[in-house]
mmCIF file with all atom_site columns, C-alpha atoms in Angstrom:
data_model
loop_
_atom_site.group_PDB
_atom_site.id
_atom_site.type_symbol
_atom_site.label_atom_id
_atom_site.label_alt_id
_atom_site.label_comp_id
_atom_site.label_asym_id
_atom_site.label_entity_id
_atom_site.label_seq_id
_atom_site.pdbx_PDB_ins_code
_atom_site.Cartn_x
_atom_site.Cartn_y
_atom_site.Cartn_z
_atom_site.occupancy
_atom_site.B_iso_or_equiv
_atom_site.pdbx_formal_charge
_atom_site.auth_seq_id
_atom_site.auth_comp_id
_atom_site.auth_asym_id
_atom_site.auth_atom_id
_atom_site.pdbx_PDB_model_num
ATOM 1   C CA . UNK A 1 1   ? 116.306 122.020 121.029 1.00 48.00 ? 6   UNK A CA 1
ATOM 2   C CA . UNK A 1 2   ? 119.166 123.404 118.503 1.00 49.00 ? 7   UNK A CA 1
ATOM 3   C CA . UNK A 1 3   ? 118.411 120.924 116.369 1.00 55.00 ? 8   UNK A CA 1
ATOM 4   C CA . UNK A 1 4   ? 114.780 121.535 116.101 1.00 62.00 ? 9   UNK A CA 1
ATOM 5   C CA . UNK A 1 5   ? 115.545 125.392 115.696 1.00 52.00 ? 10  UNK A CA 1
ATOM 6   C CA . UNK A 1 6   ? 118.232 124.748 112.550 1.00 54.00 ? 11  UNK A CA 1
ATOM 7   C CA . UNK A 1 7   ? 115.447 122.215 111.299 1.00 67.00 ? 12  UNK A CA 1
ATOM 8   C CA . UNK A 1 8   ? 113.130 125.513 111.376 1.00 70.00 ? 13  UNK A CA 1
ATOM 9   C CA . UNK A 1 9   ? 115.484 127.691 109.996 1.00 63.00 ? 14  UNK A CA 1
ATOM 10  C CA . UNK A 1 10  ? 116.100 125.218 106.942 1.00 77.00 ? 15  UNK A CA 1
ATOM 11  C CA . UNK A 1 11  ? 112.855 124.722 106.498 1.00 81.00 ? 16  UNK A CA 1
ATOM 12  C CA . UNK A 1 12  ? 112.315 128.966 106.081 1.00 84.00 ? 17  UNK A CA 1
ATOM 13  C CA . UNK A 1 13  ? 115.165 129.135 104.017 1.00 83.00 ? 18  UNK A CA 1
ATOM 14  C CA . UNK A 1 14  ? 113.411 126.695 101.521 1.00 87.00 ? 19  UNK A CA 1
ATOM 15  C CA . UNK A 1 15  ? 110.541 128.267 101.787 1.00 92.00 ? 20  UNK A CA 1
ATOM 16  C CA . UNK A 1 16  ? 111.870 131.565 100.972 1.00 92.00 ? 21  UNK A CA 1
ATOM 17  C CA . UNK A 1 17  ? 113.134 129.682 97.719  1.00 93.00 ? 22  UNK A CA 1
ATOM 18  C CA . UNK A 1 18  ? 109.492 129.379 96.523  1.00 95.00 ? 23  UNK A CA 1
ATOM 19  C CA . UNK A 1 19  ? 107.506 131.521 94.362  1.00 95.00 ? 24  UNK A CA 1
ATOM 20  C CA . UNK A 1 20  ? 104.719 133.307 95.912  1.00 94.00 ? 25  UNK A CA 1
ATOM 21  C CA . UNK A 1 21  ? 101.458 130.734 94.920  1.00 94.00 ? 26  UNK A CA 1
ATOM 22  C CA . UNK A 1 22  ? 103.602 127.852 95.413  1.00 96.00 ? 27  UNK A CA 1
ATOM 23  C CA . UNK A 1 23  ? 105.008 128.837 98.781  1.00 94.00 ? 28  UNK A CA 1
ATOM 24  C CA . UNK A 1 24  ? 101.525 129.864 100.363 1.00 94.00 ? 29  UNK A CA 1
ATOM 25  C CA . UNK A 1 25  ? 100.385 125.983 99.894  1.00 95.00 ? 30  UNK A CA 1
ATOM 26  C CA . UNK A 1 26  ? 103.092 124.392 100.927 1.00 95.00 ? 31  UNK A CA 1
ATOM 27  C CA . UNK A 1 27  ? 102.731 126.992 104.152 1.00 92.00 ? 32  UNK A CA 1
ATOM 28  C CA . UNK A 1 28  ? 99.251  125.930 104.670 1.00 94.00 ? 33  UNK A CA 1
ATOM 29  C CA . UNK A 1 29  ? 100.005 121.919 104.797 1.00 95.00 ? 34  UNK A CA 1
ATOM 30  C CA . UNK A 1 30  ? 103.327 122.787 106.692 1.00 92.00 ? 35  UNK A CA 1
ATOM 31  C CA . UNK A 1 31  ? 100.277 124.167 109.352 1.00 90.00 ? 36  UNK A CA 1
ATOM 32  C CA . UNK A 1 32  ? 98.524  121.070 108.646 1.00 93.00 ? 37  UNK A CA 1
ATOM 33  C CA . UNK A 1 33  ? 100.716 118.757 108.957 1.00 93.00 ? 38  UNK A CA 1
ATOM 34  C CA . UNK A 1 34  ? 102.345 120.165 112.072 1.00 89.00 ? 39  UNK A CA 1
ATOM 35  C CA . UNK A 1 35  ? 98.922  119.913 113.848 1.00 91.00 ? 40  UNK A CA 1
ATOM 36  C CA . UNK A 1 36  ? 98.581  116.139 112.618 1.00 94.00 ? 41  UNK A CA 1
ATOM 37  C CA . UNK A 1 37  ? 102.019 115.017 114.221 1.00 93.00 ? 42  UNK A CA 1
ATOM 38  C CA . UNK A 1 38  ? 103.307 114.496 110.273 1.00 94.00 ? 43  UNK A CA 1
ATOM 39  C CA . UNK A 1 39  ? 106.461 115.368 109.405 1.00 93.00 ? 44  UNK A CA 1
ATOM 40  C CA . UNK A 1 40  ? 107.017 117.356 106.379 1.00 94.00 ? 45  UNK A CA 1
ATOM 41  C CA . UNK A 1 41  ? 110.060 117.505 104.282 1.00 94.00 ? 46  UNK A CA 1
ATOM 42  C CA . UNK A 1 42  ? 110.460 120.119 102.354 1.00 94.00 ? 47  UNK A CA 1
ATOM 43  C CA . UNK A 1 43  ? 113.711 120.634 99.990  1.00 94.00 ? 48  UNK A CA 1
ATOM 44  C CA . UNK A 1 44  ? 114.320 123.399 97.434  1.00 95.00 ? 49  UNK A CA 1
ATOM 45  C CA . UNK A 1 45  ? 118.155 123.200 96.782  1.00 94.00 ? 50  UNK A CA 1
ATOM 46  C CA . UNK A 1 46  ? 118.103 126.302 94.803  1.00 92.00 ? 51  UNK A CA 1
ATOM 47  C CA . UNK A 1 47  ? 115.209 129.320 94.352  1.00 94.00 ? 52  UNK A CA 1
ATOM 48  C CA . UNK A 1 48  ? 112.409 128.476 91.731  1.00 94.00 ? 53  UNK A CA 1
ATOM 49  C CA . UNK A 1 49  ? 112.268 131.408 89.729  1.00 89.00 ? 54  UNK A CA 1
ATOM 50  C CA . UNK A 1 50  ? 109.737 130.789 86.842  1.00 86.00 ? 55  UNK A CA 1
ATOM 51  C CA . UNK A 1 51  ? 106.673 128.995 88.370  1.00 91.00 ? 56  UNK A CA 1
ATOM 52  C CA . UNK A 1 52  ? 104.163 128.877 84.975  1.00 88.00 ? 57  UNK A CA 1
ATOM 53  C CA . UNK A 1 53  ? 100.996 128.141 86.870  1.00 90.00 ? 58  UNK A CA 1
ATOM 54  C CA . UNK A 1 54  ? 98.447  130.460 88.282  1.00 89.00 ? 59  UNK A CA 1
ATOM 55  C CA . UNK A 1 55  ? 96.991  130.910 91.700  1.00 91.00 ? 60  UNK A CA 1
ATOM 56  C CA . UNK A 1 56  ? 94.132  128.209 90.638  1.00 93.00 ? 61  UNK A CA 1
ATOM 57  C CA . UNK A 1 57  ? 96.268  125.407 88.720  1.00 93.00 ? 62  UNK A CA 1
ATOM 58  C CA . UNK A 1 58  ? 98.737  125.803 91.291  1.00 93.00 ? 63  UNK A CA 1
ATOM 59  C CA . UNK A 1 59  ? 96.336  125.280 94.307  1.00 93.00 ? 64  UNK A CA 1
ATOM 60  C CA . UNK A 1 60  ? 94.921  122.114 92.518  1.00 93.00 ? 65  UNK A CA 1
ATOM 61  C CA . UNK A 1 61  ? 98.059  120.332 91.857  1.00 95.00 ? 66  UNK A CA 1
ATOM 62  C CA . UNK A 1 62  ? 100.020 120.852 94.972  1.00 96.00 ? 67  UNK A CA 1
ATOM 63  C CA . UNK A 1 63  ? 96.363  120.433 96.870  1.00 95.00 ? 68  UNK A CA 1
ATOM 64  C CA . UNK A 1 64  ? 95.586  117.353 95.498  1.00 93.00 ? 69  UNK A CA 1
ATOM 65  C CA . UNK A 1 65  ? 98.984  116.140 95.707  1.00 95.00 ? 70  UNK A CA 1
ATOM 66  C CA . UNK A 1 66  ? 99.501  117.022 99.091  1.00 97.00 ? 71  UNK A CA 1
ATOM 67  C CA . UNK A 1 67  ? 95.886  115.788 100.533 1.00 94.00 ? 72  UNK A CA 1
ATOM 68  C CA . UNK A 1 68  ? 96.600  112.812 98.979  1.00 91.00 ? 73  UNK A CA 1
ATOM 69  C CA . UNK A 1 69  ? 99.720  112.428 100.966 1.00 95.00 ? 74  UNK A CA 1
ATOM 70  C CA . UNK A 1 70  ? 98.856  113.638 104.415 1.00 96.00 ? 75  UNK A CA 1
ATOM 71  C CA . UNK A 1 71  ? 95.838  111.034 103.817 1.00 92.00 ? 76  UNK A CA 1
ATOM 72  C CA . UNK A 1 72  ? 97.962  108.301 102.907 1.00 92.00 ? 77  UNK A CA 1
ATOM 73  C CA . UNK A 1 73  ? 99.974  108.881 106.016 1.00 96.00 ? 78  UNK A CA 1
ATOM 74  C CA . UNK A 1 74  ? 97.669  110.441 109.072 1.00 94.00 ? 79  UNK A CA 1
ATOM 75  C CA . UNK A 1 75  ? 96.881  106.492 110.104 1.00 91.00 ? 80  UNK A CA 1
ATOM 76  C CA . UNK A 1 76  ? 100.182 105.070 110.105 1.00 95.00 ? 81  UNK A CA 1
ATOM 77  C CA . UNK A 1 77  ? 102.457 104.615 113.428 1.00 93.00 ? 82  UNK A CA 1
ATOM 78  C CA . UNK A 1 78  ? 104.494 107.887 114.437 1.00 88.00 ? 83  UNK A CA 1
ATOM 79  C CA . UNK A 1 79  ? 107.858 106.939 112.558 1.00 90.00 ? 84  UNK A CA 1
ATOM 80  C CA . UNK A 1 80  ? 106.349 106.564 109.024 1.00 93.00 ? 85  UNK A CA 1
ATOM 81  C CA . UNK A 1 81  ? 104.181 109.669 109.619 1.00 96.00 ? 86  UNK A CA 1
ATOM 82  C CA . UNK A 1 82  ? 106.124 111.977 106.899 1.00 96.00 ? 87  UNK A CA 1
ATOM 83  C CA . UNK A 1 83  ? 106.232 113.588 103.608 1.00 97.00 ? 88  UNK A CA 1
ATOM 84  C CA . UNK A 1 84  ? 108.541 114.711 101.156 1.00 96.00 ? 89  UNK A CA 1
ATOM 85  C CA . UNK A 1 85  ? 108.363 117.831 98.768  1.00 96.00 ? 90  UNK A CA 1
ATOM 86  C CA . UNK A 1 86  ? 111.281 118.224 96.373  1.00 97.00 ? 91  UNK A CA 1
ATOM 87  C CA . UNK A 1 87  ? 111.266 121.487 93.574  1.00 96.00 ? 92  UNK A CA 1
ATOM 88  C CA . UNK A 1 88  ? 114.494 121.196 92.036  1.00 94.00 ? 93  UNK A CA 1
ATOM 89  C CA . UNK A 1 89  ? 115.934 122.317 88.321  1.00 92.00 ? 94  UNK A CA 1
ATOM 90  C CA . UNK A 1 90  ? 116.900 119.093 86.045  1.00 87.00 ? 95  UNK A CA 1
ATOM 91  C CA . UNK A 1 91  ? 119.704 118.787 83.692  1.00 77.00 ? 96  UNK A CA 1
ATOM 92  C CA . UNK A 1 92  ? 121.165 121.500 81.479  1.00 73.00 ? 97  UNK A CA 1
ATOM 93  C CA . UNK A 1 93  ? 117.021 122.142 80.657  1.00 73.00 ? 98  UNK A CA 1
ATOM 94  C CA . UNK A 1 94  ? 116.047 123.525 83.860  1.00 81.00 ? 99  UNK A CA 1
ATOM 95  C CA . UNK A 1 95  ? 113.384 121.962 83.300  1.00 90.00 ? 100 UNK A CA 1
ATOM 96  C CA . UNK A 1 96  ? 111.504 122.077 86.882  1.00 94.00 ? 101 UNK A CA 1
ATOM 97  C CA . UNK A 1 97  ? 110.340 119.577 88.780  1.00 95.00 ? 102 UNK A CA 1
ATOM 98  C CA . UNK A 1 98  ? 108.905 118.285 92.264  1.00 95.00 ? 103 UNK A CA 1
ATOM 99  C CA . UNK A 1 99  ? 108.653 115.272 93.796  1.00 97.00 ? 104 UNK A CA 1
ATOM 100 C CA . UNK A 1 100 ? 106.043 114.575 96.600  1.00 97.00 ? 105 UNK A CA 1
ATOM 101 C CA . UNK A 1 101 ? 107.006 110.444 98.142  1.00 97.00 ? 106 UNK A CA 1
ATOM 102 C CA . UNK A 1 102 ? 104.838 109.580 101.356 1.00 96.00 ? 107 UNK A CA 1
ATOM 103 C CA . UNK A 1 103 ? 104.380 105.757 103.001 1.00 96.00 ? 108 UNK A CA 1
ATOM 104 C CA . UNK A 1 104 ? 101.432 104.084 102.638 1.00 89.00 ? 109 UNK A CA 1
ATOM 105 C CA . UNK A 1 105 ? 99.458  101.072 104.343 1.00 86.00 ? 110 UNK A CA 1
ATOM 106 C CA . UNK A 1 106 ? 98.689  97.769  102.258 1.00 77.00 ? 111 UNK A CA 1
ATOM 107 C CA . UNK A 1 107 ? 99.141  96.447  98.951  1.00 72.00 ? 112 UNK A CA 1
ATOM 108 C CA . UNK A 1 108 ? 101.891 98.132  96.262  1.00 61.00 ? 113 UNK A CA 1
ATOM 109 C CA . UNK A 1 109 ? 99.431  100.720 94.369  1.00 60.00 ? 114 UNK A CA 1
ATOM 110 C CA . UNK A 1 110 ? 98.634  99.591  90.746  1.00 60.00 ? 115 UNK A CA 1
ATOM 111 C CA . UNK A 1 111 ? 100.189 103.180 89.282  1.00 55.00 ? 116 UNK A CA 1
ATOM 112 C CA . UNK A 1 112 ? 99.529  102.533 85.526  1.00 57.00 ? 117 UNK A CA 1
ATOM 113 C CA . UNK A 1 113 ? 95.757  103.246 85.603  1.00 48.00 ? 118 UNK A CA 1
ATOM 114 C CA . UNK A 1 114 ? 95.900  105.761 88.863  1.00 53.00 ? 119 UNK A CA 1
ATOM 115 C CA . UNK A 1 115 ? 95.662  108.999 86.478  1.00 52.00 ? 120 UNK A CA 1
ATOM 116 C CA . UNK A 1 116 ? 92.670  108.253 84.823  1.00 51.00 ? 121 UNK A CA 1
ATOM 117 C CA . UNK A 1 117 ? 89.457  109.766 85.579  1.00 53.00 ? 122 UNK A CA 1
ATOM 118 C CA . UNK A 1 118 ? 87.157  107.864 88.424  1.00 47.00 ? 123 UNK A CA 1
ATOM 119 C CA . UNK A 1 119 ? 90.160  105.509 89.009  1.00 49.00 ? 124 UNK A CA 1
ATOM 120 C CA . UNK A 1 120 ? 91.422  105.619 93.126  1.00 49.00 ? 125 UNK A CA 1
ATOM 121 C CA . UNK A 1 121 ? 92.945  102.945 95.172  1.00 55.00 ? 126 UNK A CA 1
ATOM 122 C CA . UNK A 1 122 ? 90.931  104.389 98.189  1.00 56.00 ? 127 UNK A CA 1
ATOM 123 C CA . UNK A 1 123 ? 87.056  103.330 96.918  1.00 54.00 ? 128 UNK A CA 1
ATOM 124 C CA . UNK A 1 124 ? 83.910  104.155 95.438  1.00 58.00 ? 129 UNK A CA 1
ATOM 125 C CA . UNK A 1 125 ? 83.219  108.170 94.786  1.00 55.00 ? 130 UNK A CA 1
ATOM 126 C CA . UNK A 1 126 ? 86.683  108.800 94.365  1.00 54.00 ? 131 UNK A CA 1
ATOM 127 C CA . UNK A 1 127 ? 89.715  109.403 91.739  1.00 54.00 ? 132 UNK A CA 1
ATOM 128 C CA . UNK A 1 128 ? 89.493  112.856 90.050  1.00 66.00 ? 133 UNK A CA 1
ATOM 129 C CA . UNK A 1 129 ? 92.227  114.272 91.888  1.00 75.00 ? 134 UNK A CA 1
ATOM 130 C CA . UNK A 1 130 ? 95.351  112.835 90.184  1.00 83.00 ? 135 UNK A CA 1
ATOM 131 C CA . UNK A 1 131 ? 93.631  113.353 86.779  1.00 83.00 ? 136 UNK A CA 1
ATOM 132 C CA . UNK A 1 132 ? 92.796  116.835 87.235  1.00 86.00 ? 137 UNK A CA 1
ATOM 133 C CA . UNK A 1 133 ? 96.240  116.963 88.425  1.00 89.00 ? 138 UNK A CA 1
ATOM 134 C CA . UNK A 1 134 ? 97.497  115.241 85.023  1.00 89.00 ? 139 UNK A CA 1
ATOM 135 C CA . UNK A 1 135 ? 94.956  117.625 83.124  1.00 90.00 ? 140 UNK A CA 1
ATOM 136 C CA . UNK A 1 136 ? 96.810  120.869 84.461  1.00 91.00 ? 141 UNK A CA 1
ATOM 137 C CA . UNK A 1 137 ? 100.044 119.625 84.135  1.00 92.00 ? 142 UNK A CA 1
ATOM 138 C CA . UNK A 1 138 ? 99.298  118.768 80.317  1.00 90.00 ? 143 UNK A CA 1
ATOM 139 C CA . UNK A 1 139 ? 98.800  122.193 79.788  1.00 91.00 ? 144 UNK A CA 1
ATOM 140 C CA . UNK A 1 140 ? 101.960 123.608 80.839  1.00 90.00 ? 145 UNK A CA 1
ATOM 141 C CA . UNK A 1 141 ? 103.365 120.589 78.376  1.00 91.00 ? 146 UNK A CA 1
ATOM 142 C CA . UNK A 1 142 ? 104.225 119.215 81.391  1.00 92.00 ? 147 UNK A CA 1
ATOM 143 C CA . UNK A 1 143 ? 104.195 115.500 82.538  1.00 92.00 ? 148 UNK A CA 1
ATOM 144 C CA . UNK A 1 144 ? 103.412 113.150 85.657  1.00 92.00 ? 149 UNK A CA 1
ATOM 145 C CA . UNK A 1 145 ? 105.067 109.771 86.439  1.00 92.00 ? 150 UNK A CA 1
ATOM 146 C CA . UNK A 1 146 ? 103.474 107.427 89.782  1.00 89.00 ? 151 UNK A CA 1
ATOM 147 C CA . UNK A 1 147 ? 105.825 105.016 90.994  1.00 89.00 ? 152 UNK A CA 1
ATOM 148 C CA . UNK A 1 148 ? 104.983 102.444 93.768  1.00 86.00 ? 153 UNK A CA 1
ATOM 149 C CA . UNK A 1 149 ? 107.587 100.976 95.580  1.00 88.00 ? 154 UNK A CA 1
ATOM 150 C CA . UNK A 1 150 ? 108.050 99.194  98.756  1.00 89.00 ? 155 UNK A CA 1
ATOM 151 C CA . UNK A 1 151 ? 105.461 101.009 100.676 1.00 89.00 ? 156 UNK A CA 1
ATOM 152 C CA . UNK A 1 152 ? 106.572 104.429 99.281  1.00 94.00 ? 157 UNK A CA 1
ATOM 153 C CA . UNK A 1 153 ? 104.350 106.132 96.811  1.00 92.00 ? 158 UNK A CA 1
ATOM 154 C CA . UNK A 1 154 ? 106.407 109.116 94.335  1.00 94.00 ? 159 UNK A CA 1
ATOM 155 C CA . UNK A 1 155 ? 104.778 111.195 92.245  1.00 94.00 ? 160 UNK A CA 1
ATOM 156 C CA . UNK A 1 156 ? 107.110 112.848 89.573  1.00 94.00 ? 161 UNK A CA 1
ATOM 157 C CA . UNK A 1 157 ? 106.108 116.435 88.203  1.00 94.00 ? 162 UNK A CA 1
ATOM 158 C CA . UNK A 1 158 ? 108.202 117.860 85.166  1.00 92.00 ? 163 UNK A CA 1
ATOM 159 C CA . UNK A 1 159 ? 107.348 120.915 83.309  1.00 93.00 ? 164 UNK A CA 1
ATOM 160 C CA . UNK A 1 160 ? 109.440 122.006 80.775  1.00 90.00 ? 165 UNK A CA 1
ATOM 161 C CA . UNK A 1 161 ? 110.942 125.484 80.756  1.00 82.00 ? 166 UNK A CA 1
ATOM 162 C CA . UNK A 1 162 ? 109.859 126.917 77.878  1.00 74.00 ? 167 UNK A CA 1
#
């Protein structure tokens, strides 16, 4: 029971760390994801002080990169039923940048055609969510990596503090 309280408490204290837009997602899938039995992770070492997206962009990137996530994981077995969300501040830059990794089911995901418009590893009628991801992310000057790797799917967000 103390543990689960501290876990809490952590997890408040990193969300306190957030800007406002960026904090009332990640508050919304932290509801989510509680009610779905997923775990998720959320890390902010230090506060985020300069968030450069609005209300809009910043719904559509963290959306789509959380919904992708939660879907990835809501039909696997309890223990690989998580997922991680990292802002942190890189190198002498500050450049900022978060990190969403969930599991996934199946075959290692084919990441160098994943952004592109239409393109999904989940079937017909899908695929515009990591583009317009990419899209708004361009526009801050920003940049997205995908890697795939043993059953863990990271996507890499950097935006340049400028």
């Amino acid at each position: 029971y103390a543990a689960e309280i501290m876990k809490e408490n952590q997890l408040e204290v990193n969300l306190d760390r957030l800007p406002e837009f960026p904090r009332k997602v990640m508050e919304r899938y932290l509801i989510e994801c509680k009610q779905k039995g997923i775990e998720l992770k959320l890390e902010v070492p230090e506060p985020v002080v300069k968030w450069r997206m609005n209300l809009k962009d910043t719904i559509s990137v963290l959306g789509n990169l959380l919904e992708n996530a939660v879907e990835a994981v809501s039909t696997l077995p309890e223990p690989d039923k998580w997922v991680e969300m990292v802002f942190q501040y890189v190198s002498k830059s500050q450049d900022l940048q978060f990190v969403i990794r969930n599991p996934f089911m199946g075959e290692e995901k084919q990441t160098n055609l994943i952004m592109n418009k239409g393109i999904s590893t989940k079937g017909e009628g899908r695929g515009y969510g990591l583009y317009i991801v990419g899209k708004k992310i361009r526009r801050c000057q920003g940049e997205v990596r995908i890697y795939s790797n043993h059953h863990v799917f990271t996507v890499m967000v950097d935006i340049p503090n400028t």
